PDB file of C-alpha atoms in Angstrom:
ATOM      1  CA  UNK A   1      68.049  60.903 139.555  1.00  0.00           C
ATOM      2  CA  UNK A   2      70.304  63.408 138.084  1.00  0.00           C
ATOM      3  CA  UNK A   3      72.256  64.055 135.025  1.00  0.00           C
ATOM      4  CA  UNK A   4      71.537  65.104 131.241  1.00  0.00           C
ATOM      5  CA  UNK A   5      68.768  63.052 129.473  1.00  0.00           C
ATOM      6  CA  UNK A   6      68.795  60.777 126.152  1.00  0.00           C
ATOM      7  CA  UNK A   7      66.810  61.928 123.560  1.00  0.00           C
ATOM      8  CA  UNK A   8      63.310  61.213 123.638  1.00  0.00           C
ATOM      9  CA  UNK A   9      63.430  58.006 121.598  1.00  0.00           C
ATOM     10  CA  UNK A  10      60.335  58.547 119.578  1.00  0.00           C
ATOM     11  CA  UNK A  11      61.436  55.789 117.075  1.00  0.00           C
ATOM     12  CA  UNK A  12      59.727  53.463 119.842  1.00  0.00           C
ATOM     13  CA  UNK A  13      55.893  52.954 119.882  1.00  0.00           C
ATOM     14  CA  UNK A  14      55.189  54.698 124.078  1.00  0.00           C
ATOM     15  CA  UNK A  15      53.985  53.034 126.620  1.00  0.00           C
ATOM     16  CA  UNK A  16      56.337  49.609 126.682  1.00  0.00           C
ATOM     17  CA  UNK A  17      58.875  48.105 129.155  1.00  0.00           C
ATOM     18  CA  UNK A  18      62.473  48.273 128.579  1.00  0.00           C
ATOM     19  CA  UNK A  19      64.869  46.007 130.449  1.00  0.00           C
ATOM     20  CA  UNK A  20      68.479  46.830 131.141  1.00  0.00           C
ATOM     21  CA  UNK A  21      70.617  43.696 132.477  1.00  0.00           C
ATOM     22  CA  UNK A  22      74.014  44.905 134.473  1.00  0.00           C
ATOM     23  CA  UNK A  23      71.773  47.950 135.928  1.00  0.00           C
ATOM     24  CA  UNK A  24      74.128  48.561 138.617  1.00  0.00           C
ATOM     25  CA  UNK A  25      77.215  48.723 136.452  1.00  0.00           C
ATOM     26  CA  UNK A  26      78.431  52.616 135.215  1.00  0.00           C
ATOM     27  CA  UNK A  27      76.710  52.091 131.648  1.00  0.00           C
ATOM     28  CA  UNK A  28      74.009  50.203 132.909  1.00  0.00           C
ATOM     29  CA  UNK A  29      72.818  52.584 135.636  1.00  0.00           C
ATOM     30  CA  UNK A  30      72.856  55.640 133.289  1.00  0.00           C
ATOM     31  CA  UNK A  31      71.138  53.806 130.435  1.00  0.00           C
ATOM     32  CA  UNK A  32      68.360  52.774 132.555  1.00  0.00           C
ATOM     33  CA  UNK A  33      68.543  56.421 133.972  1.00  0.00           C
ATOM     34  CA  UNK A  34      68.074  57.684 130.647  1.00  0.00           C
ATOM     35  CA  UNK A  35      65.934  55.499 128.944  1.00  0.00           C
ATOM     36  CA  UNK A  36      63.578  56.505 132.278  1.00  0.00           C
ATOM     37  CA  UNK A  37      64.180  60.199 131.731  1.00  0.00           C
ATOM     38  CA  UNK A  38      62.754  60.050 127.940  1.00  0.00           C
ATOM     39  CA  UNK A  39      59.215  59.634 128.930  1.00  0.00           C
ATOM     40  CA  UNK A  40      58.688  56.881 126.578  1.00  0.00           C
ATOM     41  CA  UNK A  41      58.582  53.874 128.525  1.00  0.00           C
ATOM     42  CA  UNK A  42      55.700  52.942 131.030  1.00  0.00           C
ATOM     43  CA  UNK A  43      58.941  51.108 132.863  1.00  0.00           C
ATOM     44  CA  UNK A  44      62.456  50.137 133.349  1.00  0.00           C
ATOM     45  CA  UNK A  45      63.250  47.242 135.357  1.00  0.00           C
ATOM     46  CA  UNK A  46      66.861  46.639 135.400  1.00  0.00           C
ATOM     47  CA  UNK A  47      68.582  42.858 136.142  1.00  0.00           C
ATOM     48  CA  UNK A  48      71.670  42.786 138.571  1.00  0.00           C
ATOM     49  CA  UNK A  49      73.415  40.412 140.958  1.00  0.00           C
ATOM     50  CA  UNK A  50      72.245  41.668 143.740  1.00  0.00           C
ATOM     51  CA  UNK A  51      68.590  42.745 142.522  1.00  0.00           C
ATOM     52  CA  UNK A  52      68.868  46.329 143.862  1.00  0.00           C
ATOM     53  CA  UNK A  53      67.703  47.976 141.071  1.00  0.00           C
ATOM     54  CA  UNK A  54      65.046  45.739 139.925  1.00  0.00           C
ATOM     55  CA  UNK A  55      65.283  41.694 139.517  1.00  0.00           C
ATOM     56  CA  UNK A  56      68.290  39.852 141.005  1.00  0.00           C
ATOM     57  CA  UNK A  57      69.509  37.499 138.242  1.00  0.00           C
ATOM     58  CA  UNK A  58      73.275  35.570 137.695  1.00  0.00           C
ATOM     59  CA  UNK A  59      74.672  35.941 134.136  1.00  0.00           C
ATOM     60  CA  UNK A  60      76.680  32.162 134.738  1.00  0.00           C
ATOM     61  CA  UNK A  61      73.330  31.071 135.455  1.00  0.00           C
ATOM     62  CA  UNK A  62      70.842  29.858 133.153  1.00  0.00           C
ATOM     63  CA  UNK A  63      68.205  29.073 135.518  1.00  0.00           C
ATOM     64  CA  UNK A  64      68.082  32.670 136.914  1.00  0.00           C
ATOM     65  CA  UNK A  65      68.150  34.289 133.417  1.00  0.00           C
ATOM     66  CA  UNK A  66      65.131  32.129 132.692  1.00  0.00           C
ATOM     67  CA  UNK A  67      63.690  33.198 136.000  1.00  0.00           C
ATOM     68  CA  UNK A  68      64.382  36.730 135.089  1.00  0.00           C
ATOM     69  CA  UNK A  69      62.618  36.468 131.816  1.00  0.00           C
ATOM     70  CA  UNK A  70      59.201  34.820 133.407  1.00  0.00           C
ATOM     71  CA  UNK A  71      59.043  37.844 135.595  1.00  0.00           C
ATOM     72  CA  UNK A  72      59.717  40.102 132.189  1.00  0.00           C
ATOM     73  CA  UNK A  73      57.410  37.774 130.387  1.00  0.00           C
ATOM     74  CA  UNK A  74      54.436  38.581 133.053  1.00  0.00           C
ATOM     75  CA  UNK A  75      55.346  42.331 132.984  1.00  0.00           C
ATOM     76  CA  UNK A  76      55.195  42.331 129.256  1.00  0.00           C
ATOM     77  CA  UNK A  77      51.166  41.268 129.611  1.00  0.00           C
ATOM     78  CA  UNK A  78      50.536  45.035 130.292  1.00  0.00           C
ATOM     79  CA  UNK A  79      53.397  47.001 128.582  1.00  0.00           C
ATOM     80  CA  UNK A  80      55.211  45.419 125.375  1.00  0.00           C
ATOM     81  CA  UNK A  81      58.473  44.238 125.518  1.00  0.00           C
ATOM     82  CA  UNK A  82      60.158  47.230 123.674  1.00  0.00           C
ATOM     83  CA  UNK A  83      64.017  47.076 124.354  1.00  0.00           C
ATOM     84  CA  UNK A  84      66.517  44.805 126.076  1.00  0.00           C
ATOM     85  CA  UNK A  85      69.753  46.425 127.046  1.00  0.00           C
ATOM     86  CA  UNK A  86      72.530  43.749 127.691  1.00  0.00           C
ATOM     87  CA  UNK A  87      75.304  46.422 129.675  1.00  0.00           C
ATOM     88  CA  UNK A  88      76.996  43.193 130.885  1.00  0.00           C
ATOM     89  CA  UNK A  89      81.006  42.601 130.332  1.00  0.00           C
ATOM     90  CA  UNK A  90      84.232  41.432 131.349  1.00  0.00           C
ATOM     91  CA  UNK A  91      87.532  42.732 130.832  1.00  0.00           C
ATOM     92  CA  UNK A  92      89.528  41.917 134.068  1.00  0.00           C
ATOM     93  CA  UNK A  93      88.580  40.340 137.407  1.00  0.00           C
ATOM     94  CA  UNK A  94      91.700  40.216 140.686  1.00  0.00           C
ATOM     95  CA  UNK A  95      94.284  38.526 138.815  1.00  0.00           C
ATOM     96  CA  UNK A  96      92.695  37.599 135.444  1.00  0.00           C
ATOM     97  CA  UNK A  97      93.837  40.681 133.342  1.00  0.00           C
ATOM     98  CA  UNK A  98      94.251  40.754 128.799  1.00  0.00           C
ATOM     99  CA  UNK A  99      97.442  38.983 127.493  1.00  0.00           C
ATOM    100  CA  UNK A 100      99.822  40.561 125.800  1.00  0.00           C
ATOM    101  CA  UNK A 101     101.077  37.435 124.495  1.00  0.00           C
ATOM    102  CA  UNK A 102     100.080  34.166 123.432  1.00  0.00           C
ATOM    103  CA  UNK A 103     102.066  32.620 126.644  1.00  0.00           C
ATOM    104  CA  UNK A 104     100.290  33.746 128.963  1.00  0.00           C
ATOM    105  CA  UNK A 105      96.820  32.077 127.481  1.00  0.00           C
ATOM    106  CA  UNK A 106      95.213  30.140 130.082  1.00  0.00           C
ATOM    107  CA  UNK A 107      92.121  27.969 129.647  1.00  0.00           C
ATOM    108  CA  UNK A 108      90.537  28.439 133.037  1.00  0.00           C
ATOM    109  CA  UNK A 109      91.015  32.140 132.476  1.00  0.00           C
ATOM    110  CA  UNK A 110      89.429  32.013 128.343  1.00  0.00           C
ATOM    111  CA  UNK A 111      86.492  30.123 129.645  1.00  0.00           C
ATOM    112  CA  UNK A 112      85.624  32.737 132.954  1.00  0.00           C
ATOM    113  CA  UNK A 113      86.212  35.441 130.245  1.00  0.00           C
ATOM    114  CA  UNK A 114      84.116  33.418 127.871  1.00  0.00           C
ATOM    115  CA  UNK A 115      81.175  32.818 130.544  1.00  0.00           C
ATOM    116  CA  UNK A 116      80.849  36.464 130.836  1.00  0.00           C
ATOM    117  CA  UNK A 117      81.520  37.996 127.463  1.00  0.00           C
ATOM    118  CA  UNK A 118      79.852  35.681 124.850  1.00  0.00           C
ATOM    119  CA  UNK A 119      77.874  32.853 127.185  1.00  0.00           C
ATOM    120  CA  UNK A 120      76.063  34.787 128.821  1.00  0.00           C
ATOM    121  CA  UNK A 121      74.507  37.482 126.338  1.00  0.00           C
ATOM    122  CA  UNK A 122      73.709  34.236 124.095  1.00  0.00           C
ATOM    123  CA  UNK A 123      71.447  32.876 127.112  1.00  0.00           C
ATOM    124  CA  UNK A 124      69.977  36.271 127.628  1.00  0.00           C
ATOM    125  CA  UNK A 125      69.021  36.300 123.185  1.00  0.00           C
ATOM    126  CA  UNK A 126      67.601  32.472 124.241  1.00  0.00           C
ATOM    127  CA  UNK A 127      65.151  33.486 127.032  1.00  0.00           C
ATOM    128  CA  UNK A 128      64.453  37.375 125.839  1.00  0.00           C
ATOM    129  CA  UNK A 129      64.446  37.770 122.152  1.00  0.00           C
ATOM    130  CA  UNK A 130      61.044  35.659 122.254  1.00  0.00           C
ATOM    131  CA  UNK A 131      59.509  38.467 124.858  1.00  0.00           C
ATOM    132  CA  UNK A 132      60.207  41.205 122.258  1.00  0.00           C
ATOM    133  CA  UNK A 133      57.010  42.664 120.642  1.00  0.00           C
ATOM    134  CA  UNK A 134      54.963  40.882 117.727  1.00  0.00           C
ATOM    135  CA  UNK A 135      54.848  44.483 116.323  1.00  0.00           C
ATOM    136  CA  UNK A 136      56.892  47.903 116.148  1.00  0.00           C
ATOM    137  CA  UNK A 137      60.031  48.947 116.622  1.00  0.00           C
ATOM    138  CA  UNK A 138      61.837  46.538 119.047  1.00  0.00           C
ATOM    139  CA  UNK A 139      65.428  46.033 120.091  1.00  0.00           C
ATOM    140  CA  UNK A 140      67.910  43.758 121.941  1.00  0.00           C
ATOM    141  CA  UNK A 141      71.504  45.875 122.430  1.00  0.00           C
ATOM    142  CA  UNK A 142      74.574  44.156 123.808  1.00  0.00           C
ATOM    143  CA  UNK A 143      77.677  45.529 124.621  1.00  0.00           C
ATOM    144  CA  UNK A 144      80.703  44.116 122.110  1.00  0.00           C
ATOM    145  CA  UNK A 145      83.798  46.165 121.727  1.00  0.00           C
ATOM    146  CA  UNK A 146      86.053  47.167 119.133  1.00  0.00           C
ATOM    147  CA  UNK A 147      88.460  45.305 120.020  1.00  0.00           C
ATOM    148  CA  UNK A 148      86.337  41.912 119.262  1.00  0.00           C
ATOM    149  CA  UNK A 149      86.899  43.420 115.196  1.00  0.00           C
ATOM    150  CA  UNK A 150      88.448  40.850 113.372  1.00  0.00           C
ATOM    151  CA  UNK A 151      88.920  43.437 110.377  1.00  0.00           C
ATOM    152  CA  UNK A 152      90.153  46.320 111.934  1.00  0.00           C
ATOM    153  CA  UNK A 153      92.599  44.067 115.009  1.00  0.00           C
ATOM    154  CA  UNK A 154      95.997  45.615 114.019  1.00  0.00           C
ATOM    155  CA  UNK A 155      97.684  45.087 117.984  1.00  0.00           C
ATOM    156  CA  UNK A 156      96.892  41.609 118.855  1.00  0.00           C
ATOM    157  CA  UNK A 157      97.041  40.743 122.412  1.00  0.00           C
ATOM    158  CA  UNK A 158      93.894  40.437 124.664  1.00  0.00           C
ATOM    159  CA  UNK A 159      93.100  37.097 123.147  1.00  0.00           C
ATOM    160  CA  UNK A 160      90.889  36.154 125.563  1.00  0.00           C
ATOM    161  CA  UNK A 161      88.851  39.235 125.282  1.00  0.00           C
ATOM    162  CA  UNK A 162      89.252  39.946 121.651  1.00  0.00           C
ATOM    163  CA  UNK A 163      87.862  36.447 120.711  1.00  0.00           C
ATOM    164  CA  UNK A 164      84.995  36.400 123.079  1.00  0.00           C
ATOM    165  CA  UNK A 165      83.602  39.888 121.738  1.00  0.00           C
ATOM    166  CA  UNK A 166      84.238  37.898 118.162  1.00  0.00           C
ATOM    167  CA  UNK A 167      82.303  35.634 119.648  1.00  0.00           C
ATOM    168  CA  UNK A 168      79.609  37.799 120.555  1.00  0.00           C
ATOM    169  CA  UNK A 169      79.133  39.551 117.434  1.00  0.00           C
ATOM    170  CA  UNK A 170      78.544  36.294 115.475  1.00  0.00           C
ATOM    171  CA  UNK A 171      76.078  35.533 118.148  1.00  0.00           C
ATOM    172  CA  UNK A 172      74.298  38.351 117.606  1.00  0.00           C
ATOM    173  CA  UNK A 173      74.373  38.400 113.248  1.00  0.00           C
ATOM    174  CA  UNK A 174      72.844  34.793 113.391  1.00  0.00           C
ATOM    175  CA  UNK A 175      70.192  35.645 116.369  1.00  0.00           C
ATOM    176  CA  UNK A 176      68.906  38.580 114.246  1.00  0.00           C
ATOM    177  CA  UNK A 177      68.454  36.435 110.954  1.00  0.00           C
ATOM    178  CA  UNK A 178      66.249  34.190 113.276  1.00  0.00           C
ATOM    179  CA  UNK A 179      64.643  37.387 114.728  1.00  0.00           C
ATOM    180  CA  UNK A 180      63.765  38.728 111.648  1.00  0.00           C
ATOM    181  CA  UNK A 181      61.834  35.951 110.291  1.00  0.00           C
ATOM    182  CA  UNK A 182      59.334  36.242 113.677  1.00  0.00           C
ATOM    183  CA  UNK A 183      59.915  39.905 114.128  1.00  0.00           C
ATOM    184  CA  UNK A 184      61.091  41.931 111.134  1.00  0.00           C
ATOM    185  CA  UNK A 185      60.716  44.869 112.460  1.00  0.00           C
ATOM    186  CA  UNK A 186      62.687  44.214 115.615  1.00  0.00           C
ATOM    187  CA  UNK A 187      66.477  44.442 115.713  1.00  0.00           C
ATOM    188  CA  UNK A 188      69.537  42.893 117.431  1.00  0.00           C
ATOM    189  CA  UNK A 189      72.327  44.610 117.346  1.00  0.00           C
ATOM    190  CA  UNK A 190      76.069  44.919 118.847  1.00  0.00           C
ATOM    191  CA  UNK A 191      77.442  47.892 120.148  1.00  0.00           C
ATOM    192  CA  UNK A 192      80.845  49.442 120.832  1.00  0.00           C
ATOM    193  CA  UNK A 193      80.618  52.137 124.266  1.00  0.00           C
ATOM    194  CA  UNK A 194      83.986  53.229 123.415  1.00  0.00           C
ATOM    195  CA  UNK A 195      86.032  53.671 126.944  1.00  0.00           C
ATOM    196  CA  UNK A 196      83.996  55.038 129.790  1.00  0.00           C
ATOM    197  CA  UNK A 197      85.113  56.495 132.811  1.00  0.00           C
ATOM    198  CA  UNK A 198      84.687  53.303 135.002  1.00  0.00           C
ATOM    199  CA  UNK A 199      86.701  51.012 137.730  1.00  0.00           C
ATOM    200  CA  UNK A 200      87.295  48.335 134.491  1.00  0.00           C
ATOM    201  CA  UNK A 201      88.728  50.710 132.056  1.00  0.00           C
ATOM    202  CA  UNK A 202      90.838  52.651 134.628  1.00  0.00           C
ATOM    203  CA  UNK A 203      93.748  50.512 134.329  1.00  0.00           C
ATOM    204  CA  UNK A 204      93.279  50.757 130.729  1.00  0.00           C
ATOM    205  CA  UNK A 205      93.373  54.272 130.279  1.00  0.00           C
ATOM    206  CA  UNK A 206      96.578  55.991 128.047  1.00  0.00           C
ATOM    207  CA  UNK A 207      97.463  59.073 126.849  1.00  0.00           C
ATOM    208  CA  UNK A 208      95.514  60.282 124.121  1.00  0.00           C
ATOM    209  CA  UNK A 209      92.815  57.965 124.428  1.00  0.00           C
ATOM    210  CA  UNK A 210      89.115  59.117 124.036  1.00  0.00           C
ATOM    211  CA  UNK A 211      87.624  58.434 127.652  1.00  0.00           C
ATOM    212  CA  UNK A 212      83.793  59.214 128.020  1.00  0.00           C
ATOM    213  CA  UNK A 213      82.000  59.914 131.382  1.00  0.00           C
ATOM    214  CA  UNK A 214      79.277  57.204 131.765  1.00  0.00           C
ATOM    215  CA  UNK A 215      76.247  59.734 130.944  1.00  0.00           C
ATOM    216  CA  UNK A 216      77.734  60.434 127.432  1.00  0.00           C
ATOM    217  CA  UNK A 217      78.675  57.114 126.597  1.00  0.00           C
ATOM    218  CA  UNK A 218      74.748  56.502 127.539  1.00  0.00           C
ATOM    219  CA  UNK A 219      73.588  59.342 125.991  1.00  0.00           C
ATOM    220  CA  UNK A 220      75.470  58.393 122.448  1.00  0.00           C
ATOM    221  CA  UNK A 221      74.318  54.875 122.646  1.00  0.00           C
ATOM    222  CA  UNK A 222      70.434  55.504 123.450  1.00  0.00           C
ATOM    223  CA  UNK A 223      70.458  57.798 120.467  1.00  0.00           C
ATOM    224  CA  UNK A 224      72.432  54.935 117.936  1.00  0.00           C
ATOM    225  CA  UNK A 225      69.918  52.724 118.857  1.00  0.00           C
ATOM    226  CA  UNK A 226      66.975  55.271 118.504  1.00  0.00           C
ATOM    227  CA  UNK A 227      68.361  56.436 114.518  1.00  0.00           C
ATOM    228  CA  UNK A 228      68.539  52.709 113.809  1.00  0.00           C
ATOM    229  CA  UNK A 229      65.818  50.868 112.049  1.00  0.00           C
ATOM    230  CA  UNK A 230      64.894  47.114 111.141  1.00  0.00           C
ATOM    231  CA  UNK A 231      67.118  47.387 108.102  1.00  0.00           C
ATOM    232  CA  UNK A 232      70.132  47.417 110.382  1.00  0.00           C
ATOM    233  CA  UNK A 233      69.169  44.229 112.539  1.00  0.00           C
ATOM    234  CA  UNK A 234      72.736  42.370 113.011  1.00  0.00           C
ATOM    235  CA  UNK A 235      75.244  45.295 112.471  1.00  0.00           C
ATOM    236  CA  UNK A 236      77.747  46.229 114.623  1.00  0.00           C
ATOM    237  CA  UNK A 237      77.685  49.953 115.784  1.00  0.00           C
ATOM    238  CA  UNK A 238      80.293  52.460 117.692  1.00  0.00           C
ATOM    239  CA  UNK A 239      79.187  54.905 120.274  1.00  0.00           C
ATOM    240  CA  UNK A 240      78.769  57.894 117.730  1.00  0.00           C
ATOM    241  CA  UNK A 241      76.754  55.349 115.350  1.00  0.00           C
ATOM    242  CA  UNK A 242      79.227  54.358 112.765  1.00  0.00           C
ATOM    243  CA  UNK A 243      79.480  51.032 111.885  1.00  0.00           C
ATOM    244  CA  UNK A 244      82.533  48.779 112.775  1.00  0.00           C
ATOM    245  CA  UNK A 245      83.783  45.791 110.697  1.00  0.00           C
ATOM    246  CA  UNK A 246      83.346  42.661 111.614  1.00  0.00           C
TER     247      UNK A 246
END
């Protein structure tokens, strides 16, 4: 593996496992990259469709998410459960692409983009956020978006997308109350990537427009998580570690 390496995220205890689900995907492949590259880990197994980098597992899926999770579960026996990297996301798929306008809402459309966005991260808090370690730092990290901000939302459109991030983010500020309670000194949090040089944000991209190559946006994120502490469980986070309004 090539590339430049995270920093050595020394606010985890060494020696644990860290999983990253959508390990084939531009963000997920350089986070598990660079989470390997720090030296801190004893292992990264990453979770993809087609199980090339690690365990195969099917975000619509529930049964393979739990399957996935027994397999962490056993792993965890030997190396503690450290971080859980959700790089999993949806923002167009063939013809399914953001509305611009409230007529072209469709519900067969809001519920694929639903399944993906918000459905699936909430199964992978169910069967994961009870493999985190009884003690130390620990963290589950999704991938939200900006545009999922109710406060700062001053374009509308993207319905679909906008409310499923929403979605998200309220999934993850009530899963970190319950986390706390078991775990306090674990965190869940939501993160914005900003938008990275990838096959779903190229249609995207506009003049003027902060784009990030894949190993930065990694690079920022890995280091948000590592300045964050327990205190922060259930905030909502940019790239560059600033936090974003709900």
């Amino acid at each position: 593996m090539t590339g430049p390496a995270a920093q050595d995220l020394s606010s985890f205890p060494p020696g644990g496992l860290a999983v990253v689900a959508g390990s084939t995907g531009a963000v997920g492949a350089e986070i598990a990259r660079q989470i390997e590259a720090s030296g801190r880990f004893a292992r990264v197994i990453g979770l993809s469709r087609s199980g090339t980098s690690g365990l195969p597992f099917d975000l619509t899926d529930e049964s393979s998410i739990a399957a996935a999770a027994l397999a962490i579960g056993e792993a965890s026996k030997t190396a503690p459960l450290r971080l859980v990297f959700d790089a999993t996301g949806m923002l167009h798929e063939g013809a399914l692409q953001p509305e611009k306008s409230w007529r072209q809402i469709d519900p067969a459309a809001m519920a694929r983009v639903f399944a993906i966005n918000t459905i699936g991260p909430a199964l992978l808090m169910k069967h994961f956020l009870p493999l985190l370690a009884g003690e130390g730092k620990a963290v589950f990290a999704t991938l939200s978006a900006r545009v999922g901000s109710i406060g700062d939302n001053n374009l509308g459109g993207w319905y679909s997308y906008r409310a499923a991030k929403a979605a998200l983010n309220q999934l993850v500020r009530s899963a970190s109350i319950e986390l706390a309670r078991k775990r306090p000194e674990s965190l869940c949090i939501a993160l914005h990537p900003g938008t990275v040089e990838s096959r779903l944000s190229e249609p995207f991209a506009r003049s003027g427009l902060t784009v990030r190559p894949p190993q930065e946006a990694a690079r920022l994120l890995l280091q948000t998580i590592d300045d964050l502490g327990a205190a922060q469980t259930g905030s909502f986070h940019d790239a560059e570690g600033k936090e974003i309004v709900w």
